[in-house]
Coordinates of C-alpha atoms in Angstrom, one line a residue:
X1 CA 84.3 104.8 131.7
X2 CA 85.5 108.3 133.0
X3 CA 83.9 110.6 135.2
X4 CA 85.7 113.6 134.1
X5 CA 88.2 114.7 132.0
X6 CA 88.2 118.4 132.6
X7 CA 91.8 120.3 132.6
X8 CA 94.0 117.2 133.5
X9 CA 97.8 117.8 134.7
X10 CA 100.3 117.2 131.6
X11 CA 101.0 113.8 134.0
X12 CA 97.4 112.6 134.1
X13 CA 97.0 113.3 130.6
X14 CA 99.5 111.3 129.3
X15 CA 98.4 108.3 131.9
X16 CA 95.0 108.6 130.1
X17 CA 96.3 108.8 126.5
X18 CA 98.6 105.4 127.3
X19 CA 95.3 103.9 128.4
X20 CA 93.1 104.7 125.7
X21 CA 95.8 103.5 123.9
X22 CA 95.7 100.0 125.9
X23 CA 92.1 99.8 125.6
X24 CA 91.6 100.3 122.1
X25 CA 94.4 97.7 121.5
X26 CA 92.3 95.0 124.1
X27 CA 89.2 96.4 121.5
X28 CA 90.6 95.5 118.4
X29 CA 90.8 98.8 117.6
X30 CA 87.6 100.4 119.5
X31 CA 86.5 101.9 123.0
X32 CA 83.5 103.1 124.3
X33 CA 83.8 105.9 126.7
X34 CA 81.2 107.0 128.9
X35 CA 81.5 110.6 130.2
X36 CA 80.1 111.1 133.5
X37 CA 79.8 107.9 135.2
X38 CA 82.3 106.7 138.1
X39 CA 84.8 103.4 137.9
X40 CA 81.7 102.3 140.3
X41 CA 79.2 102.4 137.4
X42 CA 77.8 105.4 139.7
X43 CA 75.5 107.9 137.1
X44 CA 76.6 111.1 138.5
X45 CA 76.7 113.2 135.0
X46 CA 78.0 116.3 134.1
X47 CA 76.9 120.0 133.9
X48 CA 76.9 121.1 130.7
X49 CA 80.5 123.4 131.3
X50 CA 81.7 120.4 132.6
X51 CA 80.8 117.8 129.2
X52 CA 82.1 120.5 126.8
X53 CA 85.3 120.3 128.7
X54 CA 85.7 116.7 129.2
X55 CA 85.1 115.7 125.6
X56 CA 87.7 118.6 124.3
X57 CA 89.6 116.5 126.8
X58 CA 88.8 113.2 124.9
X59 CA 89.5 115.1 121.6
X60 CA 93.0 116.0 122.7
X61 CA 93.8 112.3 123.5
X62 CA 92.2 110.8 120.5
X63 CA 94.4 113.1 118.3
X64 CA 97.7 112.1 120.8
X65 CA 96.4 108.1 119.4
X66 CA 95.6 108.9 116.0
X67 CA 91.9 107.9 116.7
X68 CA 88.7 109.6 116.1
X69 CA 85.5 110.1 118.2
X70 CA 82.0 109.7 117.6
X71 CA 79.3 110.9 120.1
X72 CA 76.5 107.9 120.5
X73 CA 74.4 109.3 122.7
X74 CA 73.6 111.4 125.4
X75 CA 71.2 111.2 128.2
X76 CA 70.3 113.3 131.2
X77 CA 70.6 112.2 134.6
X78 CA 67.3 112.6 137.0
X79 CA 69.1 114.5 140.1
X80 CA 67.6 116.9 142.8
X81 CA 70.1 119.7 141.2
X82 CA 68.8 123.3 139.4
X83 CA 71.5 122.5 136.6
X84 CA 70.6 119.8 134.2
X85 CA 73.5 117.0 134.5
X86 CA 74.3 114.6 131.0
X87 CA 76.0 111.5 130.6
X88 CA 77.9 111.3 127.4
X89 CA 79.0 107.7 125.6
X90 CA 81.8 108.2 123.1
X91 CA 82.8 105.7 120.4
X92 CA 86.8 106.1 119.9
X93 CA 88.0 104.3 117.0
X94 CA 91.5 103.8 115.7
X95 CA 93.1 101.6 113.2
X96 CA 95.5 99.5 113.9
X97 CA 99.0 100.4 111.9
X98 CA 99.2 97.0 110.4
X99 CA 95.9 96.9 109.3
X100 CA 94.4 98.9 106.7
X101 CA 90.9 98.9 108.3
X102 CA 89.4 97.6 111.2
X103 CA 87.8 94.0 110.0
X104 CA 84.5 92.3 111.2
X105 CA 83.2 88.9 109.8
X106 CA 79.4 88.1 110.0
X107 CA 78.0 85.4 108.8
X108 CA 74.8 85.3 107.5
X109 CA 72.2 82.7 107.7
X110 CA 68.5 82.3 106.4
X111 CA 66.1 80.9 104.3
X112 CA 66.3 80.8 100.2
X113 CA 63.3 83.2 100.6
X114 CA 63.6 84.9 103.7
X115 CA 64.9 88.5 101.6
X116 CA 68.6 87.9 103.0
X117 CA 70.3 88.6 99.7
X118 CA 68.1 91.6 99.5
X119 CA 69.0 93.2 102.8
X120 CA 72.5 92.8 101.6
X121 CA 71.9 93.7 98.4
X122 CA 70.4 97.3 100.5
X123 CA 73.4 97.5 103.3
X124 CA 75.9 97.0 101.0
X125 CA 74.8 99.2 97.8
X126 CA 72.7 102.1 99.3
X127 CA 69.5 102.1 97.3
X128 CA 66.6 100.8 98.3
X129 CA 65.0 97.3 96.6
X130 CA 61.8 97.9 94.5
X131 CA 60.0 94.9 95.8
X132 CA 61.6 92.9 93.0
X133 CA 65.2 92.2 94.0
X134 CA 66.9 95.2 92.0
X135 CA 69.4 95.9 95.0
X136 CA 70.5 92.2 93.7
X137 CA 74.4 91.6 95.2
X138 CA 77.9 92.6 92.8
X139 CA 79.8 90.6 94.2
X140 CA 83.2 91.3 95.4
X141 CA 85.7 88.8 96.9
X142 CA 87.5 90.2 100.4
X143 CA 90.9 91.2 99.3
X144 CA 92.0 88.5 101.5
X145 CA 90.1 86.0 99.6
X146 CA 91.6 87.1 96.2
X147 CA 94.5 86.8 97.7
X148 CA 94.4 83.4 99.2
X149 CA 92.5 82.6 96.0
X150 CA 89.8 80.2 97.3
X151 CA 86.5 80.2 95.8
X152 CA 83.5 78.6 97.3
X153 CA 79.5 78.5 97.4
X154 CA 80.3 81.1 99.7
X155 CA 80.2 84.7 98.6
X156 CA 81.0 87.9 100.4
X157 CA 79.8 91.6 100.6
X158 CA 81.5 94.4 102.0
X159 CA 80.0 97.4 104.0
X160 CA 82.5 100.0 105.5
X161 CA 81.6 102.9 107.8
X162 CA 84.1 105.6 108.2
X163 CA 85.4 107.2 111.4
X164 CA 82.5 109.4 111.6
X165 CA 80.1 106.3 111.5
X166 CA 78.5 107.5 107.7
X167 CA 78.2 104.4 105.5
X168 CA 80.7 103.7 103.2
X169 CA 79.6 101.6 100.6
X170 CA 78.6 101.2 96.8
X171 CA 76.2 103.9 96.4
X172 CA 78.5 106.4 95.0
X173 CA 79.3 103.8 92.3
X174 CA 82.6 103.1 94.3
X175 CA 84.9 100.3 93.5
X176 CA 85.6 98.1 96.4
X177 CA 89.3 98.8 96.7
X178 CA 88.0 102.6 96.7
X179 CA 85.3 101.6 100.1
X180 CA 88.5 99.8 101.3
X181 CA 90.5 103.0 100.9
X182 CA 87.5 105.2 103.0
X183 CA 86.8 102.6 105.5
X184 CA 88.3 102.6 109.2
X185 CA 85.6 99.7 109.8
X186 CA 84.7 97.2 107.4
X187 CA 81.8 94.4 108.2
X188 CA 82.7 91.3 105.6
X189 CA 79.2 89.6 105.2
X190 CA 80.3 85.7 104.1
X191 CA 76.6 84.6 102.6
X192 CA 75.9 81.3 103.1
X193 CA 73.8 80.9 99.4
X194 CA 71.2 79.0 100.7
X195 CA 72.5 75.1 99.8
X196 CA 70.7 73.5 102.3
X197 CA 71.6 70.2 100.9
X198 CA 75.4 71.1 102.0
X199 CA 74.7 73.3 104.8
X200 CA 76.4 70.9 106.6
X201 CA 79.8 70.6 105.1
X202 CA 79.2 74.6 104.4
X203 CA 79.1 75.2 108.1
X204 CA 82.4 74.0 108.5
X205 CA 83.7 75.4 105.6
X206 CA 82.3 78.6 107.2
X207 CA 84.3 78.0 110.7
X208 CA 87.4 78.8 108.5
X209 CA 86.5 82.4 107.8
X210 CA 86.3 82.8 111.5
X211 CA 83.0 84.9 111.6
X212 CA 82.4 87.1 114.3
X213 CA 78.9 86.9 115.0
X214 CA 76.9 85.5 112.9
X215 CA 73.2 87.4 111.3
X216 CA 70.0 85.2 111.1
X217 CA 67.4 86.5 108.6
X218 CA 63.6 85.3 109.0
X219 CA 60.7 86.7 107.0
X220 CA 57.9 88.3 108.6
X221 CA 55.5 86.7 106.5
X222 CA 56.3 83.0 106.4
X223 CA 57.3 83.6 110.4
X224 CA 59.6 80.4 111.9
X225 CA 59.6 78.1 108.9
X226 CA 61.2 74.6 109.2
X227 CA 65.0 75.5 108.5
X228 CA 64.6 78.3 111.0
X229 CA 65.1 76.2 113.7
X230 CA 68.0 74.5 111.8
X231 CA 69.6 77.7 111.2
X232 CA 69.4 78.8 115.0
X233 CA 70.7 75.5 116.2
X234 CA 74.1 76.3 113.4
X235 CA 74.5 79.8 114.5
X236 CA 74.8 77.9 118.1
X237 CA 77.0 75.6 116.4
X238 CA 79.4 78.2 115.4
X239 CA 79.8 79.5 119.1
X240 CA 79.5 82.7 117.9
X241 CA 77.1 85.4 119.6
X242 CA 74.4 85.7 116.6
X243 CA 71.7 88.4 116.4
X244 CA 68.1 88.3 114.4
X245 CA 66.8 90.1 111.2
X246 CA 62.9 89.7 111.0
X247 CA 62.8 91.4 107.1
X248 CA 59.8 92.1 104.6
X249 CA 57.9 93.6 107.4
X250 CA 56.3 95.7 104.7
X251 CA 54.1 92.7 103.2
X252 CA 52.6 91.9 106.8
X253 CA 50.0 93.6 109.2
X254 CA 52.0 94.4 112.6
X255 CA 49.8 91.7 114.5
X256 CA 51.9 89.0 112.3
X257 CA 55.6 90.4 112.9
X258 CA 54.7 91.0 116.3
X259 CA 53.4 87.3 116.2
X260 CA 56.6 86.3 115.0
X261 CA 58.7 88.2 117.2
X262 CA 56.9 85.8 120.0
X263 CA 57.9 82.8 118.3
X264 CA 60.9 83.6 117.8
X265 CA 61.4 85.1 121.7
X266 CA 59.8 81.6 122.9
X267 CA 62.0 79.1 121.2
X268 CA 65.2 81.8 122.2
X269 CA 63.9 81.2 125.6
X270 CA 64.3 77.7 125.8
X271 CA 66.6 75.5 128.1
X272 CA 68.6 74.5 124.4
X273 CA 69.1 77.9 123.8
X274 CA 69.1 80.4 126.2
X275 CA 69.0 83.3 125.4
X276 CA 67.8 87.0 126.2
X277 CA 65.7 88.1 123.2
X278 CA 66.1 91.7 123.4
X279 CA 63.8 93.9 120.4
X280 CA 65.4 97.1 119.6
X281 CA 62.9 99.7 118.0
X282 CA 65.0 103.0 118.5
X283 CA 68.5 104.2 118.2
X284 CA 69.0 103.8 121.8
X285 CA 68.1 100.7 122.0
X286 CA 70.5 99.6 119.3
X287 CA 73.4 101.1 120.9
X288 CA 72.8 99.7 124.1
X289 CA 72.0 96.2 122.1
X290 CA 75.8 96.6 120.1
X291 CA 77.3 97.2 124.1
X292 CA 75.4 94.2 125.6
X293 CA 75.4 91.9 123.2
X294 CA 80.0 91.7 122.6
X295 CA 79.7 91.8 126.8
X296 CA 77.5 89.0 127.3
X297 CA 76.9 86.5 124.4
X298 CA 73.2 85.3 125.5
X299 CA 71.8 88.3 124.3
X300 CA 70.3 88.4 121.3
X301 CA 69.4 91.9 119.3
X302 CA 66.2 91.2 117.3
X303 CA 65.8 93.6 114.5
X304 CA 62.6 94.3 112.3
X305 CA 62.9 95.9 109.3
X306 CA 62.1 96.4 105.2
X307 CA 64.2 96.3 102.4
X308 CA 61.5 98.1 100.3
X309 CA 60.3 100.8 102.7
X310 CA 63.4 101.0 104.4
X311 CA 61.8 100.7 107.9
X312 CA 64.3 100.3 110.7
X313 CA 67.1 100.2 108.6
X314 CA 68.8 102.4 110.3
X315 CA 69.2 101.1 113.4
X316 CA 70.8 98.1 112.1
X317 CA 73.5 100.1 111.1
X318 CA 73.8 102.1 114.3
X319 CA 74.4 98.2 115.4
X320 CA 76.9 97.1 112.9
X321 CA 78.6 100.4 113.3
X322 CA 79.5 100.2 117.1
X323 CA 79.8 96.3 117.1
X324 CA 83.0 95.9 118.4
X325 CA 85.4 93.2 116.6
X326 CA 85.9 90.6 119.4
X327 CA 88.3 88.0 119.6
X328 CA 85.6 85.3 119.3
X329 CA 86.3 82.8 121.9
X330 CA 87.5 80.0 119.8
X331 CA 90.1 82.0 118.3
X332 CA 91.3 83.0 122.0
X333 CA 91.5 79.2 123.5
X334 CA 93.4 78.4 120.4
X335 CA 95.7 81.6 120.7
X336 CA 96.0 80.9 124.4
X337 CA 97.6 77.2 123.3
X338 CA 100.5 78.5 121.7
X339 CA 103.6 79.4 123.1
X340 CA 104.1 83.2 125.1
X341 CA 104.7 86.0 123.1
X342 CA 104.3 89.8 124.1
X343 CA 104.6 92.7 122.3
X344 CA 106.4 95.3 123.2
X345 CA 105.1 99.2 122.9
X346 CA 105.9 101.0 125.8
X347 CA 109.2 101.2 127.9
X348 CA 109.7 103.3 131.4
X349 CA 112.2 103.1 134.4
X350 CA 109.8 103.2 137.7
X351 CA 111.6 104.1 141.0
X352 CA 111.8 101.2 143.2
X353 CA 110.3 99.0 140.8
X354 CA 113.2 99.1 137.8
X355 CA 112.4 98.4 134.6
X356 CA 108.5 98.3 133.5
X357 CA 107.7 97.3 129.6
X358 CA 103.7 97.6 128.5
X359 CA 102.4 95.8 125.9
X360 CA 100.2 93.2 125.0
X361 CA 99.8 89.5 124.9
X362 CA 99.4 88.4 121.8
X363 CA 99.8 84.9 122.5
X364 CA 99.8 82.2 125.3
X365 CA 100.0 82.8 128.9
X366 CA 102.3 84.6 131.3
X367 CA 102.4 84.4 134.7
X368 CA 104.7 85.9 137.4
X369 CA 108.2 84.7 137.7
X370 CA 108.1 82.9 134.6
X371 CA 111.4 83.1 132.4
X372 CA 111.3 84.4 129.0
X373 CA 113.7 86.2 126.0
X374 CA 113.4 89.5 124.5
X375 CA 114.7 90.4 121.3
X376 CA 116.2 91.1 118.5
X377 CA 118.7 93.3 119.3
X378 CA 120.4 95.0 117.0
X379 CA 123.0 92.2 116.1
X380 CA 119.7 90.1 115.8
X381 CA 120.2 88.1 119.7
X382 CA 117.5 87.5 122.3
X383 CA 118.3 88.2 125.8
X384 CA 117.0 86.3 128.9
X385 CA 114.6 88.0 131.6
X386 CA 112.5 87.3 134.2
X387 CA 108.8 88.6 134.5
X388 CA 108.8 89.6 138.3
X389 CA 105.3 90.9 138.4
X390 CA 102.2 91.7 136.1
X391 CA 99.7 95.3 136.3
X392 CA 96.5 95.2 134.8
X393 CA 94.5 98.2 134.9
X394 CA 96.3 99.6 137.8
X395 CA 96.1 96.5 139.9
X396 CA 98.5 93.2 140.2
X397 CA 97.5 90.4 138.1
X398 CA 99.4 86.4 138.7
X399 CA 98.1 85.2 134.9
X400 CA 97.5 87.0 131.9
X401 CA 96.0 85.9 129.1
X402 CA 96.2 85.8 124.9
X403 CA 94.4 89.5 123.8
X404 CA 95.1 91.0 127.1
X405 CA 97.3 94.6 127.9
X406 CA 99.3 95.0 130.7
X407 CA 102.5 95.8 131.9
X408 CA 105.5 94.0 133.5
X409 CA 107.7 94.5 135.4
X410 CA 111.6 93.3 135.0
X411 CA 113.5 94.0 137.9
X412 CA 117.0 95.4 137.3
X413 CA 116.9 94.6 133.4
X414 CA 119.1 97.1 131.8
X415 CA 116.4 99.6 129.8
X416 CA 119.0 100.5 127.2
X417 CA 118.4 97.0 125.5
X418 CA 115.3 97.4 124.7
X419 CA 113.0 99.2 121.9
X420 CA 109.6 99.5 120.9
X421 CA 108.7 96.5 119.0
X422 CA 110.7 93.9 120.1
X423 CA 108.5 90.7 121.3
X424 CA 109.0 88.4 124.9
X425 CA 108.5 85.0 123.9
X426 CA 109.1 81.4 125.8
X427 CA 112.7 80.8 125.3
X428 CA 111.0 77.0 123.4
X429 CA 110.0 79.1 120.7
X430 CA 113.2 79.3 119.3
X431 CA 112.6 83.1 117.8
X432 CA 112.8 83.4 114.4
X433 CA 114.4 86.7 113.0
X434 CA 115.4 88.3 109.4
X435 CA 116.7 90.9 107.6
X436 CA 115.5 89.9 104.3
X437 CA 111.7 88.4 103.6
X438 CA 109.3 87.6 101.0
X439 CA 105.6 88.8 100.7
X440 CA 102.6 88.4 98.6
X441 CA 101.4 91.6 98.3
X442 CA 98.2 93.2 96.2
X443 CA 99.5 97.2 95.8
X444 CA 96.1 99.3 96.6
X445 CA 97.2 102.7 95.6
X446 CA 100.5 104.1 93.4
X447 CA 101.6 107.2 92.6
X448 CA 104.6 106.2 90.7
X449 CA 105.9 102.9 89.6
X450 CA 106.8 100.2 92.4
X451 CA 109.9 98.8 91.2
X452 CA 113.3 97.3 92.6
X453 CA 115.4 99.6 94.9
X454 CA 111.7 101.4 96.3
X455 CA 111.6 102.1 100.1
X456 CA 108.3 101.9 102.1
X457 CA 107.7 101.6 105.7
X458 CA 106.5 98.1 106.8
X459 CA 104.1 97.3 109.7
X460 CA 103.6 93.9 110.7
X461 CA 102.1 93.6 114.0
X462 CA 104.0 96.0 116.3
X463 CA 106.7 96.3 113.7
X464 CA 107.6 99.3 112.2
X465 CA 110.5 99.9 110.0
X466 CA 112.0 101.1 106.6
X467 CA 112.4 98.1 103.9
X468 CA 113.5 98.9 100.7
X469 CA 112.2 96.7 97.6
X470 CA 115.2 94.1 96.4
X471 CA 112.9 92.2 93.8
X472 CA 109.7 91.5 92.8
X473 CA 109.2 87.8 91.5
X474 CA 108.1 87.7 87.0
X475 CA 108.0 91.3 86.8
X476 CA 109.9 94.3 87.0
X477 CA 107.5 97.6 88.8
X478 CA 104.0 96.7 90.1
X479 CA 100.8 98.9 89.1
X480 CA 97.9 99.8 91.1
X481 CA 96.1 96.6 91.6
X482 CA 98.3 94.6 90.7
X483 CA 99.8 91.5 92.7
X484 CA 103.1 89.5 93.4
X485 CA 105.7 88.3 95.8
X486 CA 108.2 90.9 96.3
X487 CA 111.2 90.3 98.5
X488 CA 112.2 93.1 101.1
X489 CA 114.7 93.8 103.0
X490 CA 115.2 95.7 106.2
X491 CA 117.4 98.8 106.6
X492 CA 118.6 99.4 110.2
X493 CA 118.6 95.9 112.2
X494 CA 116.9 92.5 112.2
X495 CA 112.9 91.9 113.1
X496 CA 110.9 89.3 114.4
X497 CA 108.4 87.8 111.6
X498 CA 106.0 85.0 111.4
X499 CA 105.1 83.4 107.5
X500 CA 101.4 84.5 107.2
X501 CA 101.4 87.5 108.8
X502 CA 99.7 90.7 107.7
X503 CA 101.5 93.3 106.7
X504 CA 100.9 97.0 105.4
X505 CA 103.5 98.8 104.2
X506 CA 103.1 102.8 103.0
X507 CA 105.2 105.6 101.7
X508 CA 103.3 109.1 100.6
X509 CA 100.5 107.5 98.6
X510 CA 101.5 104.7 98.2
X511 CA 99.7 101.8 99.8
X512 CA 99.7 97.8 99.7
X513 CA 98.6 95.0 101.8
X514 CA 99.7 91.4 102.1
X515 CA 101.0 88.8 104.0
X516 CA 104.7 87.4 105.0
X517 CA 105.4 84.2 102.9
X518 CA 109.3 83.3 103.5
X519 CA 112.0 84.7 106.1

């Protein structure tokens, strides 16, 4: 939230750019910025002079990022003034440099007849169904899921918006690799096909895919049928924040959805559940609905919609396009059990203070005066410092946790030692660092032929460097599409890698993804 952004000093500007920066990182990659409203949560709004020049403002620092800006909505504010004042929310969106686009899992559960395949037969290719399941799904496996090669009752359907928020899917007759290419934001959809004889051991299996959020769909017409109530209590299970889907509104008078949008508000209601049933029947109601529901998980967004008519669709993709990916809160207690480590991006000298490093945590805890290493150096060493005190968001902090920015100061650490991208981690961890590694990698776009002696920049988490190709394992140049386990190696010094972590690596057109399989 920022009131306003008009003309900033060179000095404030760059203060705001670092923290859009820090807060898309803490989004996963997304921030919502509302123009015109004070730290306080004061609506004071803008005159219209005022807006134009704030959100050039926001433009200017989204370009400084590399992300881009969408305008949600805007709203007047009721004030006794003769110029009408607005209030402006802005969805800022970048990609992450190890990531090709920014990924959101959502389950989705329902009934063998509740039109589920249907509505994702609709999202995911574009045309509408003619009452007699032609929008039926082409499947497509994640690229992750190709890669690790598992196969399941458990089938997955990609929808991608761009960075404008337009739908990116197969409606153009796109391949998936080509949506991939197009996306900044992919929703994965992991369909559950209805086996309610396994739902059980498919539940768990599902836990593995670490969904999101999860999507339950009900039909308007049969209203809350017996597995409904089973199917709530698994999205509880999952302990992800789950929305609704009330479809084939088209076959029903509106006295029956509204009678099941009751049914479905009561049982929400109840003591086992708990929840805020919250109907969204405009587009402002589903951006409100996206923001609510990732801050406070009792909320729950009921949709009504048609896969035929195409009623409402809309707004369910105004949801899924601001949804912002959240660590869900599993992942986070489990990130938060393993040992410190902190990236580094930023390095300053502050008067008084010394040295200051900001970054984020991407794993464990880190509280004031604890001891930890940084590294690797350019001879490949890790060097011993103490944290002597944490900022977050401009004010002192004893504990931060996994997923959180902030920065740190060191006392009289020497700043020479250190660059951007070198990790902080509990001196137990034992760092592991190399020059050479190996990688399964799928190569999504070529120009030329990938071959031994090639050099591409890798990213792998915050690092960034130049590797140049020494072999690629039963072949000897890679094609478009193609995969294998290539082994790199880096040019200028030593990083720190983990085995199984995503990488991206790029040059001109070039494009692959992957992950680390051997320092």
């Amino acid at each position: 939230t920022q009131l306003k952004l008009v003309n900033p000093s060179q000095y404030r500007f760059e203060h705001l750019v670092t923290q859009m920066k820090w807060r898309l990182q803490e989004g996963r990659g997304e921030a919502v910025y509302q123009i015109g409203v004070e730290d306080n949560g004061l609506l004071v709004g803008l005159s219209e002079e005022e807006m134009r020049a704030s959100l050039k403002t926001l433009r200017r620092m989204a370009e400084k990022v590399g992300a881009d800006i969408t305008v949600l909505r805007e709203r007047e504010v009721d004030y006794d003034s003769d110029v009408p004042r607005k209030i402006t929310e802005v969805l800022v969106r970048k990609v992450p440099d190890n990531q090709q686009f920014l990924d959101l899992r959502v389950a989705v559960l329902g009934n063998v007849d509740s039109g589920k395949s249907t509505l994702l037969g609709v999202l995911t290719q574009g045309e509408l169904d003619n009452g007699r399941g032609r929008a039926r799904l082409n499947l497509f496996r994640h690229l992750h899921e190709i890669q690790s090669g598992r196969t399941s009752s458990i089938s997955f359907e990609i929808l991608g918006f761009n960075s404008k928020g337009e739908v990116v899917n197969y409606s153009d007759s796109r391949t998936a690799e080509e949506i991939c290419e197009s996306s900044s934001k992919m929703i994965t959809f992991i369909d559950l096909a209805g086996h309610h004889k396994y739902l059980k051991t498919t539940i768990f299996g599902l836990t593995s895919y670490c969904p999101d959020f999860a999507m339950l769909v009900v039909s308007a017409n049969t209203g809350i049928a017996g597995t409904t109530r089973e199917h709530l209590g698994l999205a509880m299970a999952l302990k992800v924040p789950f929305f609704i889907v009330i479809s084939k509104v088209d076959l029903c008078s509106k006295a029956t959805v509204e009678r099941t949008v009751k049914q479905l508000e009561r049982i929400l209601k109840q003591p086992g559940c708990n929840k805020l049933p919250l109907l969204v029947n405009s587009d402002d109601d589903a951006v409100t609905a996206a923001q609510q529901f990732a801050q406070s998980p009792n909320i729950t967004p009921i949709f009504t919609l048609s896969s035929v008519s195409g009623e409402n669709l809309d707004l369910l993709k105004v949801f899924l396009n601001i949804l912002p990916p959240l660590t869900n809160s599993k992942e986070q207690e489990e990130l938060m059990q393993q040992l410190t480590e902190f990236q580094v991006d930023e390095i300053y000298t502050v008067p008084e203070v010394g040295t200051v490093v900001g970054g984020t945590l991407s794993s464990g805890i880190c509280r004031e005066g604890e001891n930890l290493v940084v590294g690797p150096t350019d001879d490949g060493k890790f060097l011993r410092l103490k944290v002597c005190s944490i900022q977050r968001n401009r004010s002192a902090c004893r504990v931060l946790r996994a997923g959180q920015a902030a920065t740190l100061a060191l006392g009289p650490f020497d700043r020479s030692l250190l660059r951007k991208g070198m990790v902080m981690v509990s001196p137990e961890m034992n760092p592991t660092i190399c020059s050479v590694f190996e990688a399964e990698i799928v190569l999504l776009f070529h120009a030329t032929t990938f071959r031994k002696g090639f050099q591409v920049t890798v990213h792998v988490g915050n690092v960034r460097q130049t590797a140049v190709v020494e072999k690629i394992h039963g072949k000897d140049k890679l094609r478009t599409g193609e995969k294998a386990v290539v082994r790199f190696r880096f040019i200028k010094h030593p990083e720190y890698l983990k085995i199984g972590a995503k990488l991206l690596f790029r040059e001109g057109v070039t494009k692959g993804i992957g992950h680390v399989t051997d320092l």
